[in-house]
Coordinates of C-alpha atoms in Angstrom, one line a residue:
M19 CA 84.3 108.7 103.1
K20 CA 82.7 111.1 106.1
R21 CA 82.6 114.3 107.6
N22 CA 83.4 118.2 108.8
R23 CA 86.1 121.0 108.6
S24 CA 89.3 122.4 107.2
A25 CA 92.1 120.9 107.1
L26 CA 95.2 121.3 109.1
A27 CA 97.4 124.3 107.1
G28 CA 100.2 122.3 105.0
A29 CA 99.2 118.8 106.1
A30 CA 100.3 116.6 103.3
L31 CA 98.1 114.3 101.5
L32 CA 98.3 111.0 100.7
T33 CA 100.6 108.3 100.8
A34 CA 98.9 104.5 100.8
G35 CA 99.6 103.0 98.3
V36 CA 98.7 99.4 96.7
I37 CA 96.3 97.6 98.0
A38 CA 96.6 93.9 99.2
L39 CA 93.0 92.6 99.3
A40 CA 92.2 89.7 100.8
G41 CA 89.1 87.7 99.0
C42 CA 88.0 90.6 97.3
S43 CA 87.1 89.9 93.8
S44 CA 89.1 90.9 91.2
G45 CA 87.4 90.9 87.1
D46 CA 87.7 93.9 85.7
S47 CA 86.6 97.4 85.1
G48 CA 84.4 97.1 82.7
E49 CA 86.5 98.4 80.4
G50 CA 86.5 97.1 77.2
T51 CA 83.0 96.7 77.5
G52 CA 82.4 100.2 76.1
G53 CA 80.9 101.4 73.0
D54 CA 77.2 103.6 73.7
E55 CA 74.2 102.9 75.4
G56 CA 72.3 99.9 73.3
S57 CA 76.0 98.3 72.5
G58 CA 75.3 95.3 74.2
A59 CA 73.8 97.1 77.3
S60 CA 70.7 95.8 78.6
T61 CA 67.1 98.2 79.0
G62 CA 66.8 97.1 82.6
V63 CA 66.4 99.9 85.8
V64 CA 68.8 98.4 88.5
T65 CA 67.6 99.2 91.9
V66 CA 70.0 99.5 94.2
Q67 CA 69.5 100.2 98.4
N68 CA 71.1 103.5 99.5
N69 CA 71.3 105.8 101.7
E70 CA 69.7 109.6 101.7
P71 CA 72.4 112.0 101.2
Q72 CA 73.3 114.3 104.0
N73 CA 74.4 117.0 102.1
P74 CA 74.0 119.2 98.2
L75 CA 75.5 117.0 95.3
I76 CA 78.3 119.1 95.0
P77 CA 81.9 117.0 94.9
A78 CA 83.3 119.8 97.3
V79 CA 80.7 119.1 100.3
T80 CA 79.7 116.0 99.8
N81 CA 81.4 113.2 101.9
E82 CA 79.1 110.4 103.0
V83 CA 78.4 107.3 101.3
G84 CA 74.6 108.4 100.5
G85 CA 75.9 111.0 98.4
G86 CA 79.0 109.7 97.3
L87 CA 77.5 106.7 95.8
V88 CA 75.6 109.0 93.1
L89 CA 78.8 111.1 92.5
Q90 CA 81.1 107.9 91.7
N91 CA 78.6 107.6 89.1
I92 CA 77.1 111.0 87.7
F93 CA 81.2 112.0 87.6
A94 CA 84.2 110.7 86.0
G95 CA 87.3 112.3 87.1
L96 CA 90.6 111.8 86.1
V97 CA 91.3 108.0 86.9
Y98 CA 89.2 105.3 88.8
Y99 CA 89.3 102.1 91.1
E100 CA 88.7 99.0 89.4
A101 CA 87.3 96.1 91.4
D102 CA 90.4 95.2 92.9
G103 CA 91.6 98.6 93.6
A104 CA 94.2 99.2 90.8
M105 CA 94.0 102.8 89.3
A106 CA 92.6 102.9 85.7
M107 CA 92.8 105.8 83.7
D108 CA 88.9 107.9 83.1
V109 CA 88.8 111.4 81.7
A110 CA 93.2 111.4 82.0
E111 CA 95.4 110.2 79.0
S112 CA 98.2 111.3 81.6
I113 CA 99.6 112.5 84.5
E114 CA 103.5 112.7 84.6
S115 CA 106.1 114.1 87.0
E116 CA 109.8 114.2 87.0
D117 CA 110.1 115.3 90.5
N118 CA 107.1 113.8 92.4
Q119 CA 105.6 118.0 93.3
N120 CA 105.2 119.3 90.0
W121 CA 102.9 117.3 87.7
T122 CA 101.4 117.6 84.1
I123 CA 97.9 116.4 83.7
T124 CA 96.5 116.2 80.1
I125 CA 93.5 114.9 79.7
K126 CA 91.3 113.2 76.5
A127 CA 90.0 115.8 74.0
D128 CA 86.4 116.2 73.2
Q129 CA 84.9 114.8 76.5
T130 CA 81.7 116.5 77.4
F131 CA 79.1 117.1 80.5
S132 CA 76.3 115.6 80.2
D133 CA 74.5 118.7 79.0
G134 CA 76.6 118.9 76.0
T135 CA 79.1 121.9 77.6
P136 CA 83.1 120.7 77.1
V137 CA 85.2 119.1 79.5
T138 CA 88.4 121.4 79.6
A139 CA 91.4 122.1 81.9
A140 CA 89.9 124.8 83.6
S141 CA 86.9 122.6 84.2
F142 CA 89.3 120.6 86.6
V143 CA 91.3 123.6 87.7
D144 CA 88.1 126.1 88.6
A145 CA 86.3 123.0 90.6
W146 CA 89.7 122.4 92.9
Q147 CA 90.0 126.2 93.1
Y148 CA 86.6 126.3 94.3
A149 CA 86.7 123.5 96.8
A150 CA 89.7 124.3 98.2
S151 CA 88.4 127.9 98.7
D152 CA 86.2 127.8 102.0
A153 CA 86.4 126.1 105.5
E154 CA 83.3 124.7 106.0
F155 CA 83.2 122.7 102.8
E156 CA 83.4 119.1 103.7
N157 CA 86.3 118.0 101.3
Q158 CA 88.1 120.7 101.5
W159 CA 91.5 119.2 103.9
W160 CA 91.6 117.0 100.2
F161 CA 94.2 120.0 98.7
G162 CA 96.2 120.4 102.2
N163 CA 99.7 119.1 99.8
F164 CA 99.3 121.4 97.2
A165 CA 101.1 124.3 97.3
G166 CA 99.1 127.7 98.1
Y167 CA 96.6 125.9 100.3
N168 CA 95.5 128.3 102.5
P169 CA 92.9 126.6 104.8
E170 CA 92.0 129.6 106.7
A171 CA 91.5 131.6 103.3
A172 CA 87.6 131.3 102.9
G173 CA 86.9 132.9 99.9
E174 CA 90.0 133.5 98.5
E175 CA 89.0 131.5 95.1
G176 CA 92.5 131.1 92.7
A177 CA 94.7 130.1 95.9
L178 CA 96.2 126.6 94.8
A179 CA 99.4 126.5 92.4
L180 CA 97.4 125.2 89.1
E181 CA 97.7 126.6 85.8
V182 CA 96.1 125.8 82.3
V183 CA 98.0 124.9 79.9
D184 CA 95.6 125.0 77.3
D185 CA 92.4 123.3 76.7
T186 CA 93.4 119.9 77.6
S187 CA 96.3 120.3 80.1
F188 CA 96.9 121.8 83.4
T189 CA 99.6 121.6 85.5
V190 CA 99.7 121.5 89.4
E191 CA 102.2 122.2 92.2
L192 CA 102.6 120.5 95.5
A193 CA 103.6 121.8 98.4
A194 CA 106.1 118.7 98.9
P195 CA 107.0 115.6 96.6
Q196 CA 104.0 112.9 96.9
S197 CA 104.8 109.7 95.2
D198 CA 101.8 108.6 94.6
F199 CA 99.4 111.9 93.8
P200 CA 98.0 109.8 91.1
I201 CA 95.6 107.5 93.0
T202 CA 94.1 110.0 94.5
L203 CA 92.3 111.7 91.9
G204 CA 89.8 109.1 91.8
Y205 CA 88.2 110.3 94.9
Q206 CA 85.0 112.7 93.9
V207 CA 86.1 115.7 95.2
F208 CA 88.3 115.9 92.4
S209 CA 85.8 115.8 89.8
P210 CA 85.1 118.8 87.2
L211 CA 82.4 121.2 87.3
P212 CA 80.7 122.4 84.2
E213 CA 80.6 126.4 84.3
S214 CA 76.6 126.3 84.9
F215 CA 77.6 125.7 88.8
F216 CA 79.5 128.7 89.5
D217 CA 76.2 130.5 88.6
D218 CA 74.3 128.9 90.7
P219 CA 76.1 126.3 93.1
E220 CA 72.9 126.1 95.2
A221 CA 70.8 124.9 92.8
F222 CA 73.1 122.6 91.2
G223 CA 73.6 120.7 94.3
E224 CA 69.8 119.7 93.7
A225 CA 70.3 118.6 89.6
P226 CA 74.0 118.0 88.7
I227 CA 75.4 118.1 85.7
G228 CA 78.4 115.9 85.5
N229 CA 80.5 114.1 82.9
G230 CA 80.4 110.5 84.0
P231 CA 78.3 107.4 82.9
Y232 CA 75.3 108.0 84.5
K233 CA 73.2 111.2 84.6
L234 CA 70.6 112.6 87.5
D235 CA 66.8 112.0 86.1
K236 CA 65.4 112.7 89.6
W237 CA 65.7 113.5 93.3
E238 CA 62.9 112.4 95.2
H239 CA 64.3 113.6 99.0
D240 CA 63.9 110.0 101.3
Q241 CA 62.9 108.0 98.5
V242 CA 64.9 107.7 95.6
I243 CA 67.0 109.0 93.6
S244 CA 67.1 107.5 89.3
L245 CA 70.0 107.6 87.3
V246 CA 70.2 107.2 83.0
P247 CA 73.1 106.8 81.0
N248 CA 74.5 109.7 80.3
E249 CA 75.1 109.4 76.2
T250 CA 77.6 111.6 75.8
Y251 CA 79.9 109.6 78.3
D252 CA 82.4 107.8 76.2
G253 CA 85.3 106.2 79.0
P254 CA 85.3 102.9 80.0
R255 CA 82.3 102.2 82.5
Q256 CA 80.3 102.2 80.1
P257 CA 76.5 100.7 81.4
Q258 CA 75.5 97.8 81.0
N259 CA 71.9 98.5 81.7
G260 CA 69.2 101.0 81.8
G261 CA 69.5 103.2 84.7
V262 CA 69.8 102.3 88.5
D263 CA 67.4 103.6 91.1
L264 CA 69.0 104.2 94.3
V265 CA 66.6 103.9 97.0
V266 CA 65.9 105.0 100.2
Y267 CA 65.3 102.3 103.1
A268 CA 64.1 102.9 106.9
T269 CA 66.1 99.2 107.7
Q270 CA 68.2 97.1 106.2
E271 CA 65.5 94.5 107.3
A272 CA 63.0 96.3 105.1
A273 CA 65.0 96.3 101.8
Y274 CA 66.8 92.3 102.7
S275 CA 62.8 91.5 102.7
D276 CA 62.4 93.2 99.3
L277 CA 65.8 91.3 98.1
L278 CA 64.2 87.7 98.9
G279 CA 60.5 89.0 96.8
D280 CA 63.3 90.1 93.8
N281 CA 61.6 94.2 94.3
L282 CA 65.3 95.1 95.2
D283 CA 68.1 93.9 92.9
V284 CA 71.2 94.9 94.8
I285 CA 71.9 95.1 98.5
N286 CA 74.8 97.9 99.6
P287 CA 76.1 97.3 101.4
N288 CA 75.2 94.8 103.6
V289 CA 72.8 92.3 104.8
P290 CA 71.1 93.0 108.5
P291 CA 73.2 91.5 111.2
S292 CA 69.5 89.2 111.6
A293 CA 70.4 87.5 108.2
L294 CA 73.8 86.8 108.6
A295 CA 73.2 83.4 109.7
T296 CA 71.0 82.8 107.3
Y297 CA 71.5 84.9 104.0
K298 CA 74.2 82.4 102.3
D299 CA 71.4 79.8 102.4
D300 CA 68.7 82.4 101.3
L301 CA 70.4 83.3 98.4
G302 CA 72.9 80.8 97.4
D303 CA 75.1 82.0 94.3
R304 CA 73.9 85.1 94.9
A305 CA 75.6 85.8 98.4
V306 CA 78.5 88.0 98.7
D307 CA 81.1 87.7 101.7
Q308 CA 84.2 89.3 100.6
G309 CA 86.7 91.6 102.4
A310 CA 86.5 95.1 102.6
A311 CA 88.1 98.0 103.4
I312 CA 85.7 99.3 106.0
W313 CA 86.6 100.6 109.8
E314 CA 84.3 101.1 112.4
G315 CA 85.3 102.3 115.9
L316 CA 83.1 104.6 118.8
T317 CA 84.1 108.2 119.2
I318 CA 83.3 109.9 122.4
P319 CA 84.3 113.1 121.7
A320 CA 86.5 115.5 124.7
R321 CA 83.4 118.3 124.8
L322 CA 81.2 115.1 127.3
E323 CA 81.5 115.7 130.2
H324 CA 84.3 113.3 132.6
F325 CA 85.7 113.0 128.9
G326 CA 88.0 115.8 128.3
N327 CA 91.3 115.5 127.4
D328 CA 92.6 115.2 130.8
E329 CA 93.8 112.3 133.0
E330 CA 90.2 111.1 133.6
G331 CA 89.1 111.1 130.4
L332 CA 91.7 108.9 129.2
L333 CA 91.1 106.3 132.2
R334 CA 87.2 106.3 131.3
R335 CA 88.1 105.7 127.5
Q336 CA 90.6 102.8 128.4
A337 CA 87.8 101.5 130.6
I338 CA 84.9 101.6 127.9
S339 CA 87.4 99.9 125.4
Y340 CA 88.4 97.1 127.9
A341 CA 85.4 96.9 129.0
I342 CA 84.0 95.9 125.0
D343 CA 84.3 92.3 124.4
R344 CA 85.0 92.7 120.9
E345 CA 85.4 89.2 119.3
Q346 CA 81.9 88.0 121.2
I347 CA 80.0 91.1 119.3
T348 CA 81.7 90.2 116.2
D349 CA 81.1 86.0 117.1
V350 CA 77.3 86.6 118.3
I351 CA 76.2 89.7 116.9
F352 CA 77.4 89.8 113.3
E353 CA 78.5 85.5 113.2
G354 CA 81.7 85.9 112.2
T355 CA 81.6 88.2 109.7
R356 CA 83.2 91.2 111.5
T357 CA 87.3 90.7 112.7
P358 CA 88.0 92.7 116.0
A359 CA 90.0 95.6 115.8
V360 CA 93.6 96.0 116.6
D361 CA 94.3 99.4 114.4
Y362 CA 92.8 102.2 112.6
T363 CA 93.5 101.4 109.3
S364 CA 92.2 97.8 107.7
P365 CA 93.6 94.5 107.1
V366 CA 92.6 94.9 103.2
I367 CA 95.0 98.2 102.9
E368 CA 98.9 97.9 102.2
G369 CA 100.6 99.0 105.8
W370 CA 98.6 97.1 108.8
S371 CA 99.4 96.3 111.6
D372 CA 98.4 93.8 114.5
S373 CA 101.2 95.0 116.9
I374 CA 101.3 98.6 116.9
P375 CA 102.2 99.6 120.5
G376 CA 99.4 100.3 122.7
S377 CA 96.6 98.3 121.0
E378 CA 96.5 95.7 123.9
V379 CA 93.1 98.1 124.9
T380 CA 91.5 96.4 122.4
H381 CA 91.5 93.1 124.0
A382 CA 88.5 92.8 126.6
D383 CA 90.1 92.4 130.4
A384 CA 87.3 93.2 132.7
D385 CA 89.0 93.3 135.7
K386 CA 91.5 96.0 134.2
A387 CA 88.3 97.7 132.8
K388 CA 86.8 98.0 136.8
D389 CA 90.8 98.8 138.2
L390 CA 90.5 102.1 135.4
W391 CA 86.7 103.4 135.9
A392 CA 87.6 103.0 139.7
Q393 CA 90.8 105.6 139.1
A394 CA 89.0 107.9 136.9
D395 CA 85.9 108.0 139.8
A396 CA 88.5 108.8 142.4
I397 CA 89.5 111.7 140.7
S398 CA 85.9 113.0 139.9
P399 CA 82.6 110.9 140.8
W400 CA 80.3 109.3 137.5
S401 CA 77.3 110.7 137.1
G402 CA 74.3 109.6 134.4
T403 CA 74.1 107.7 131.7
F404 CA 76.9 106.6 128.6
T405 CA 74.9 107.3 125.4
I406 CA 76.2 105.7 122.1
A407 CA 74.1 107.6 119.2
Y408 CA 73.8 105.1 116.0
N409 CA 71.5 105.3 113.0
A410 CA 68.7 103.4 113.0
D411 CA 69.2 102.9 108.9
G412 CA 72.1 101.3 109.2
G413 CA 71.7 97.8 111.1
H414 CA 73.6 99.3 114.2
Q415 CA 71.1 99.0 117.4
P416 CA 72.4 94.7 117.9
W417 CA 75.5 95.4 118.5
V418 CA 75.0 99.2 120.3
D419 CA 72.8 97.2 122.7
A420 CA 75.5 94.2 123.1
V421 CA 78.2 96.8 123.9
A422 CA 75.4 99.1 126.5
N423 CA 74.6 95.5 128.2
Q424 CA 78.7 94.5 128.5
L425 CA 79.7 98.9 129.8
K426 CA 76.5 97.9 132.5
N427 CA 77.3 94.7 133.4
T428 CA 81.1 95.2 132.9
L429 CA 81.7 98.8 134.9
G430 CA 78.0 98.9 137.0
I431 CA 76.9 102.3 134.7
D432 CA 73.8 103.3 132.9
A433 CA 74.1 102.7 129.3
I434 CA 71.8 103.2 126.4
G435 CA 71.8 103.2 122.7
Q436 CA 70.3 106.5 120.9
S437 CA 68.8 105.6 117.5
Y438 CA 68.3 108.7 115.0
P439 CA 65.7 107.9 111.8
D440 CA 69.1 107.5 109.1
L441 CA 72.4 108.8 108.9
A442 CA 71.6 111.9 107.4
T443 CA 69.9 113.0 110.6
L444 CA 72.6 111.3 112.5
R445 CA 75.7 113.0 110.6
E446 CA 73.8 116.8 110.9
E447 CA 73.8 116.9 114.3
I448 CA 77.4 115.7 114.6
S449 CA 78.4 118.2 112.1
N450 CA 76.8 120.7 114.0
R451 CA 78.4 119.3 117.3
T452 CA 74.8 119.4 119.3
L453 CA 75.5 115.8 119.7
N454 CA 75.4 115.4 123.7
A455 CA 76.5 111.6 122.9
A456 CA 79.2 109.2 122.0
T457 CA 78.5 107.7 118.2
R458 CA 79.1 105.0 116.2
S459 CA 81.9 105.9 113.5
G460 CA 82.5 104.1 110.3
W461 CA 85.2 104.3 107.4
Q462 CA 84.8 103.5 103.9
F463 CA 87.8 103.9 102.1
D464 CA 88.0 106.4 99.2
Y465 CA 91.0 105.2 97.7
P466 CA 93.3 102.4 98.7
G467 CA 95.7 103.7 100.9
A468 CA 96.2 104.4 104.8
Y469 CA 96.6 108.1 104.6
N470 CA 93.2 108.4 103.8
I471 CA 91.4 107.5 106.9
L472 CA 94.4 108.5 109.4
G473 CA 94.3 112.0 107.9
A474 CA 90.4 112.6 107.4
L475 CA 89.6 111.0 110.6
F476 CA 92.6 112.5 113.0
I477 CA 94.4 115.4 111.8
T478 CA 93.6 119.1 113.5
G479 CA 90.4 120.0 112.0
A480 CA 90.4 117.2 109.2
G481 CA 87.5 116.9 107.4
S482 CA 86.0 113.9 109.4
N483 CA 87.6 114.3 112.8
D484 CA 84.1 114.4 114.3
G485 CA 85.4 114.5 118.3
D486 CA 88.1 117.8 117.5
Y487 CA 91.0 115.2 117.8
S488 CA 94.1 117.5 118.0
N489 CA 97.6 116.5 118.6
P490 CA 100.6 118.3 116.8
E491 CA 103.0 115.0 117.2
Y492 CA 100.3 113.4 115.9
D493 CA 99.8 115.3 113.1
T494 CA 103.3 115.9 112.1
L495 CA 104.4 111.7 111.8
V496 CA 101.5 112.0 109.4
Q497 CA 102.3 114.8 107.5
Q498 CA 106.1 112.7 107.3
G499 CA 104.4 110.2 106.2
A500 CA 102.0 111.5 103.8
T501 CA 105.7 112.6 102.1
A502 CA 107.8 109.9 102.4
P503 CA 110.2 108.7 99.6
S504 CA 108.6 105.6 99.6
V505 CA 105.2 103.4 100.5
E506 CA 107.2 101.1 103.1
E507 CA 108.4 104.9 104.6
G508 CA 105.0 106.4 105.0
N509 CA 103.7 102.9 106.4
A510 CA 106.7 103.1 109.1
L511 CA 105.6 106.4 110.1
F512 CA 102.1 106.4 110.0
E513 CA 102.6 103.2 112.9
Q514 CA 104.2 105.8 114.9
A515 CA 101.1 108.3 114.3
Q516 CA 99.1 105.3 115.4
E517 CA 101.1 104.5 118.5
V518 CA 100.0 108.3 119.7
L519 CA 96.1 107.4 119.1
F520 CA 96.7 104.2 120.9
Q521 CA 98.0 106.7 124.0
D522 CA 95.2 109.4 123.2
L523 CA 92.2 107.0 122.2
P524 CA 90.1 109.6 120.5
V525 CA 88.0 106.7 119.2
L526 CA 88.0 103.1 120.0
P527 CA 88.8 100.9 117.2
L528 CA 85.6 98.3 117.0
W529 CA 86.1 96.3 114.2
Y530 CA 87.0 95.6 110.7
R531 CA 83.8 94.7 108.0
S532 CA 83.5 92.9 105.0
T533 CA 81.2 92.6 102.7
N534 CA 78.2 90.5 103.2
A535 CA 75.7 91.1 100.4
G536 CA 73.8 90.2 97.8
Y537 CA 71.5 90.2 94.8
S538 CA 68.0 88.7 92.8
T539 CA 67.2 86.3 90.5
V540 CA 66.8 89.3 87.8
V541 CA 70.3 91.1 87.5
E542 CA 74.1 89.7 86.5
N543 CA 76.7 90.7 86.4
V544 CA 77.1 92.1 90.3
E545 CA 80.3 92.4 91.3
Y546 CA 81.1 94.3 94.4
G547 CA 85.0 96.6 95.0
W548 CA 87.6 96.8 97.1
D549 CA 85.4 99.5 99.2
S550 CA 82.3 96.8 99.4
W551 CA 80.5 99.3 97.2
P552 CA 78.4 97.6 94.4
I553 CA 79.9 98.1 90.9
I554 CA 77.0 99.5 89.4
F555 CA 77.8 100.3 85.5
E556 CA 78.7 96.4 85.3
I557 CA 75.0 95.3 86.0
T558 CA 73.1 93.5 83.7
K559 CA 69.6 93.4 83.6
E560 CA 66.8 92.5 81.2

């Protein structure tokens, strides 16, 4: 999940497909454990590490991990994802189509929000129309393949081709057929909203009312978000605990220290780099090591001096990529818990490839790096310092310092890290385009498909296109892949699109992350999902 701006007009949403998890535990989602709060549920309040949300807690505008974990648990969408990435029904009774373009969605009867008001078909339709109505909304681009979508039509609600049939059913017309449309509906932007939201969206963002397994009890900014079981929720994700405190930590080290002392129950999502060599010994069978759909890279915006969309800028990006020894960093800094990235997706996502033309730029080659940098200097001599911005609460300093040292030693330039206290502060500068530096980029997949990252990070104007990358050839290939008649054909087009990315290098692939985490001695039934997030409703604590 991540960031800013509207999407390409007519950009087709999604293709992707079935996740092929390497090492993730499967297990079921908790369906069948149901009943209301108290039917076998433990009463302890579970504490989980989290970030302070950057944005108000509104599905249309929250697309970073701090707020995403909250929305995932206070809202119930049409579908949700089980631990292994499989799609399962939540509020939806059925999602049907004869042509993959015109869909009829039926929801379960007698659903309510936590304030007792009904969840109806209109609750979904009105929420989606609102989310697609403003180009400033972080998640507007998700509606790019809906008929009627216009990213420039700020304020024009009702543009999408959605129609309420009755209280429990509505129709969706897409701009182009999309066979995997149902699987996308587990993302939070497709949540319903109560009528009270439209009366005062600003107030709602501070105290949201959802229809999910939990409801918001309190939000003490920069400290804790407390969730309690929602007694009106009767879906498959029944809470098995007495509530959850999502606790904000300034550093991963502080969180890990509290975990070891049983003052924190669940690390989210990873132990700090300093603990990677010892955490399995520290935690024993409470240590978690499994695959996850998380990709990390280094964004170098074209607006930075010497890094424009010209020959000099491309030469310098290539030189920096060749100068970074990913294998050394993943082995030494991350104790082998990361894997050097050779594409722009993830090995646990179907369609991943380790042989995309141009991906050789991800392999360290000091001589080539020096030569490319010299060619760039011949166009315009380098001056200044190469700065890498990062959030201090994410455990990034060790690898940022290592990359900076590699650039100094290989290219002979000044390179430093620039620390921000937390992710929300860093994201604010990135979103406002006030950050005059390269920045660490991470993508935790929102649903198990390649389009999720290739659309969100690189399509012209897309929600998390932090470097403002734009290439019509890339956009066209991704749109074609998103509406291809099969997952296999779509992934072949996505591979062609990645060739374009390697030609332009708007972001340098760094590594794929695993879930290297753990939990305290006082909780049980802790499971991390395909996306590395702990599955909160399953956790028990006496």
